[in-house]
Amino acid sequence: QVQLVESGGGLVQAGGSLRLSCAASGSIGSIIVQGWYRQVPGKQRELVASITSGGSTNYGDSVKGRFAISRDNAKNTVYLQMNGLKPEDTAVYYCNERQWAFAREYEYWGQGTQVTVSS
């Protein structure tokens, strides 16, 4: 069973930085893509950033130029470096991973970590 454990959330002032980590364990197949999503109450979960197995990255429009996703394969950990944080970045951030195994795709989510940006 794949497990994703996020860490690094917290309270920060506007303009500050945080780095989120997502440690993965229990891989069952080959990774397709890893990413970070966020959600605020009453709204749909939205993509923040993703990185494919080949290293291609994709970012949500609202975070381009401020956030950076990276991966340390040796540690099975994905990071989200968040700079220039704004109050509107306040949300629960979820780690996501999609894997290909047994002729189908599997999707996994972490438990979420709260990020609060004060003005």
PDB file of C-alpha atoms in Angstrom:
ATOM      1  CA  GLN A   1       0.000   0.000   0.000  1.00  0.00           C
ATOM      2  CA  VAL A   2       1.368   3.425  -0.966  1.00  0.00           C
ATOM      3  CA  GLN A   3       1.504   6.029   1.778  1.00  0.00           C
ATOM      4  CA  LEU A   4       2.146   9.747   1.334  1.00  0.00           C
ATOM      5  CA  VAL A   5       3.038  11.822   4.383  1.00  0.00           C
ATOM      6  CA  GLU A   6       3.157  15.599   4.088  1.00  0.00           C
ATOM      7  CA  SER A   7       5.013  17.955   6.387  1.00  0.00           C
ATOM      8  CA  GLY A   8       6.162  21.549   6.492  1.00  0.00           C
ATOM      9  CA  GLY A   9       2.905  23.437   6.687  1.00  0.00           C
ATOM     10  CA  GLY A  10       2.309  26.213   9.159  1.00  0.00           C
ATOM     11  CA  LEU A  11       1.631  29.887   9.687  1.00  0.00           C
ATOM     12  CA  VAL A  12       3.658  32.476   7.813  1.00  0.00           C
ATOM     13  CA  GLN A  13       3.369  36.163   7.091  1.00  0.00           C
ATOM     14  CA  ALA A  14       2.643  37.439   3.604  1.00  0.00           C
ATOM     15  CA  GLY A  15       5.826  37.554   1.554  1.00  0.00           C
ATOM     16  CA  GLY A  16       7.368  34.695   3.486  1.00  0.00           C
ATOM     17  CA  SER A  17       8.383  31.215   2.416  1.00  0.00           C
ATOM     18  CA  LEU A  18       7.619  27.630   3.337  1.00  0.00           C
ATOM     19  CA  ARG A  19       8.796  24.290   2.007  1.00  0.00           C
ATOM     20  CA  LEU A  20       6.422  21.359   1.986  1.00  0.00           C
ATOM     21  CA  SER A  21       7.668  17.791   1.877  1.00  0.00           C
ATOM     22  CA  CYS A  22       5.879  14.629   0.803  1.00  0.00           C
ATOM     23  CA  ALA A  23       7.541  11.371   1.766  1.00  0.00           C
ATOM     24  CA  ALA A  24       6.304   8.352  -0.174  1.00  0.00           C
ATOM     25  CA  SER A  25       6.552   4.724   0.835  1.00  0.00           C
ATOM     26  CA  GLY A  26       5.222   1.413  -0.385  1.00  0.00           C
ATOM     27  CA  SER A  27       5.434   1.912  -4.163  1.00  0.00           C
ATOM     28  CA  ILE A  28       3.600  -0.752  -6.169  1.00  0.00           C
ATOM     29  CA  GLY A  29       4.575   0.216  -9.710  1.00  0.00           C
ATOM     30  CA  SER A  30       6.065   2.994 -11.780  1.00  0.00           C
ATOM     31  CA  ILE A  31       5.360   6.613 -10.983  1.00  0.00           C
ATOM     32  CA  ILE A  32       3.489   8.559 -13.623  1.00  0.00           C
ATOM     33  CA  VAL A  33       3.261  11.938 -11.952  1.00  0.00           C
ATOM     34  CA  GLN A  34       3.585  13.477  -8.501  1.00  0.00           C
ATOM     35  CA  GLY A  35       2.022  16.698  -7.473  1.00  0.00           C
ATOM     36  CA  TRP A  36       0.622  19.116  -4.969  1.00  0.00           C
ATOM     37  CA  TYR A  37      -2.988  20.245  -4.803  1.00  0.00           C
ATOM     38  CA  ARG A  38      -4.712  22.636  -2.446  1.00  0.00           C
ATOM     39  CA  GLN A  39      -8.223  23.132  -1.221  1.00  0.00           C
ATOM     40  CA  VAL A  40     -10.124  25.754   0.741  1.00  0.00           C
ATOM     41  CA  PRO A  41     -13.551  25.140   2.256  1.00  0.00           C
ATOM     42  CA  GLY A  42     -16.327  25.376  -0.287  1.00  0.00           C
ATOM     43  CA  LYS A  43     -14.041  25.181  -3.291  1.00  0.00           C
ATOM     44  CA  GLN A  44     -12.750  22.404  -5.482  1.00  0.00           C
ATOM     45  CA  ARG A  45      -9.304  21.009  -4.980  1.00  0.00           C
ATOM     46  CA  GLU A  46      -6.943  22.675  -7.460  1.00  0.00           C
ATOM     47  CA  LEU A  47      -3.584  21.757  -8.923  1.00  0.00           C
ATOM     48  CA  VAL A  48      -0.663  23.709  -7.518  1.00  0.00           C
ATOM     49  CA  ALA A  49       2.248  21.927  -9.181  1.00  0.00           C
ATOM     50  CA  SER A  50       3.154  18.570 -10.667  1.00  0.00           C
ATOM     51  CA  ILE A  51       6.240  16.740 -11.852  1.00  0.00           C
ATOM     52  CA  THR A  52       6.264  13.745 -14.163  1.00  0.00           C
ATOM     53  CA  SER A  53       8.543  10.745 -13.963  1.00  0.00           C
ATOM     54  CA  GLY A  54      10.592  12.373 -16.699  1.00  0.00           C
ATOM     55  CA  GLY A  55      10.967  15.595 -14.748  1.00  0.00           C
ATOM     56  CA  SER A  56       8.533  17.807 -16.638  1.00  0.00           C
ATOM     57  CA  THR A  57       6.804  20.306 -14.383  1.00  0.00           C
ATOM     58  CA  ASN A  58       3.476  22.058 -14.523  1.00  0.00           C
ATOM     59  CA  TYR A  59       2.153  24.870 -12.329  1.00  0.00           C
ATOM     60  CA  GLY A  60      -1.163  26.472 -11.606  1.00  0.00           C
ATOM     61  CA  ASP A  61      -1.412  29.982 -13.026  1.00  0.00           C
ATOM     62  CA  SER A  62      -1.693  31.586  -9.608  1.00  0.00           C
ATOM     63  CA  VAL A  63       1.627  30.183  -8.364  1.00  0.00           C
ATOM     64  CA  LYS A  64       3.816  30.428 -11.458  1.00  0.00           C
ATOM     65  CA  GLY A  65       7.054  32.213 -10.696  1.00  0.00           C
ATOM     66  CA  ARG A  66       6.586  31.840  -6.929  1.00  0.00           C
ATOM     67  CA  PHE A  67       6.436  28.092  -6.259  1.00  0.00           C
ATOM     68  CA  ALA A  68       8.790  25.342  -7.359  1.00  0.00           C
ATOM     69  CA  ILE A  69       8.290  21.583  -7.257  1.00  0.00           C
ATOM     70  CA  SER A  70      11.244  19.220  -7.017  1.00  0.00           C
ATOM     71  CA  ARG A  71      11.978  15.613  -6.219  1.00  0.00           C
ATOM     72  CA  ASP A  72      14.693  13.653  -4.442  1.00  0.00           C
ATOM     73  CA  ASN A  73      14.467  10.130  -5.834  1.00  0.00           C
ATOM     74  CA  ALA A  74      16.934   8.762  -3.275  1.00  0.00           C
ATOM     75  CA  LYS A  75      14.635   9.877  -0.459  1.00  0.00           C
ATOM     76  CA  ASN A  76      11.350   9.159  -2.281  1.00  0.00           C
ATOM     77  CA  THR A  77      10.350  12.698  -1.394  1.00  0.00           C
ATOM     78  CA  VAL A  78       8.699  15.476  -3.366  1.00  0.00           C
ATOM     79  CA  TYR A  79       9.069  19.090  -2.276  1.00  0.00           C
ATOM     80  CA  LEU A  80       7.127  22.271  -2.865  1.00  0.00           C
ATOM     81  CA  GLN A  81       9.121  25.430  -2.274  1.00  0.00           C
ATOM     82  CA  MET A  82       6.714  28.317  -1.785  1.00  0.00           C
ATOM     83  CA  ASN A  83       8.069  31.844  -1.964  1.00  0.00           C
ATOM     84  CA  GLY A  84       6.312  35.171  -1.969  1.00  0.00           C
ATOM     85  CA  LEU A  85       3.341  33.709  -0.149  1.00  0.00           C
ATOM     86  CA  LYS A  86       0.046  35.583  -0.271  1.00  0.00           C
ATOM     87  CA  PRO A  87      -3.025  35.342   1.970  1.00  0.00           C
ATOM     88  CA  GLU A  88      -4.880  33.718  -0.931  1.00  0.00           C
ATOM     89  CA  ASP A  89      -2.411  30.822  -0.778  1.00  0.00           C
ATOM     90  CA  THR A  90      -4.010  29.814   2.511  1.00  0.00           C
ATOM     91  CA  ALA A  91      -5.360  26.288   2.084  1.00  0.00           C
ATOM     92  CA  VAL A  92      -4.867  22.663   2.975  1.00  0.00           C
ATOM     93  CA  TYR A  93      -2.157  21.293   0.702  1.00  0.00           C
ATOM     94  CA  TYR A  94      -2.325  17.686  -0.424  1.00  0.00           C
ATOM     95  CA  CYS A  95       0.351  15.509  -1.927  1.00  0.00           C
ATOM     96  CA  ASN A  96      -0.760  13.357  -4.842  1.00  0.00           C
ATOM     97  CA  GLU A  97       0.854  10.483  -6.705  1.00  0.00           C
ATOM     98  CA  ARG A  98      -0.311   8.436  -9.665  1.00  0.00           C
ATOM     99  CA  GLN A  99       1.298   5.105 -10.420  1.00  0.00           C
ATOM    100  CA  TRP A 100       0.971   2.536 -13.180  1.00  0.00           C
ATOM    101  CA  ALA A 101       0.798  -1.064 -12.009  1.00  0.00           C
ATOM    102  CA  PHE A 102      -1.044  -4.255 -12.943  1.00  0.00           C
ATOM    103  CA  ALA A 103      -2.239  -2.705 -16.245  1.00  0.00           C
ATOM    104  CA  ARG A 104      -4.038   0.188 -14.621  1.00  0.00           C
ATOM    105  CA  GLU A 105      -3.499   3.532 -12.960  1.00  0.00           C
ATOM    106  CA  TYR A 106      -3.613   4.038  -9.220  1.00  0.00           C
ATOM    107  CA  GLU A 107      -3.974   7.375  -7.439  1.00  0.00           C
ATOM    108  CA  TYR A 108      -2.942   8.184  -3.895  1.00  0.00           C
ATOM    109  CA  TRP A 109      -3.403  11.185  -1.618  1.00  0.00           C
ATOM    110  CA  GLY A 110      -1.705  12.340   1.548  1.00  0.00           C
ATOM    111  CA  GLN A 111      -3.608  13.499   4.603  1.00  0.00           C
ATOM    112  CA  GLY A 112      -3.002  17.184   3.921  1.00  0.00           C
ATOM    113  CA  THR A 113      -1.067  19.922   5.660  1.00  0.00           C
ATOM    114  CA  GLN A 114      -2.441  23.339   6.538  1.00  0.00           C
ATOM    115  CA  VAL A 115      -0.751  26.455   5.183  1.00  0.00           C
ATOM    116  CA  THR A 116      -1.939  29.768   6.578  1.00  0.00           C
ATOM    117  CA  VAL A 117      -0.633  33.081   5.280  1.00  0.00           C
ATOM    118  CA  SER A 118      -1.408  36.137   7.360  1.00  0.00           C
ATOM    119  CA  SER A 119      -1.636  39.615   5.887  1.00  0.00           C
TER     120      SER A 119
END
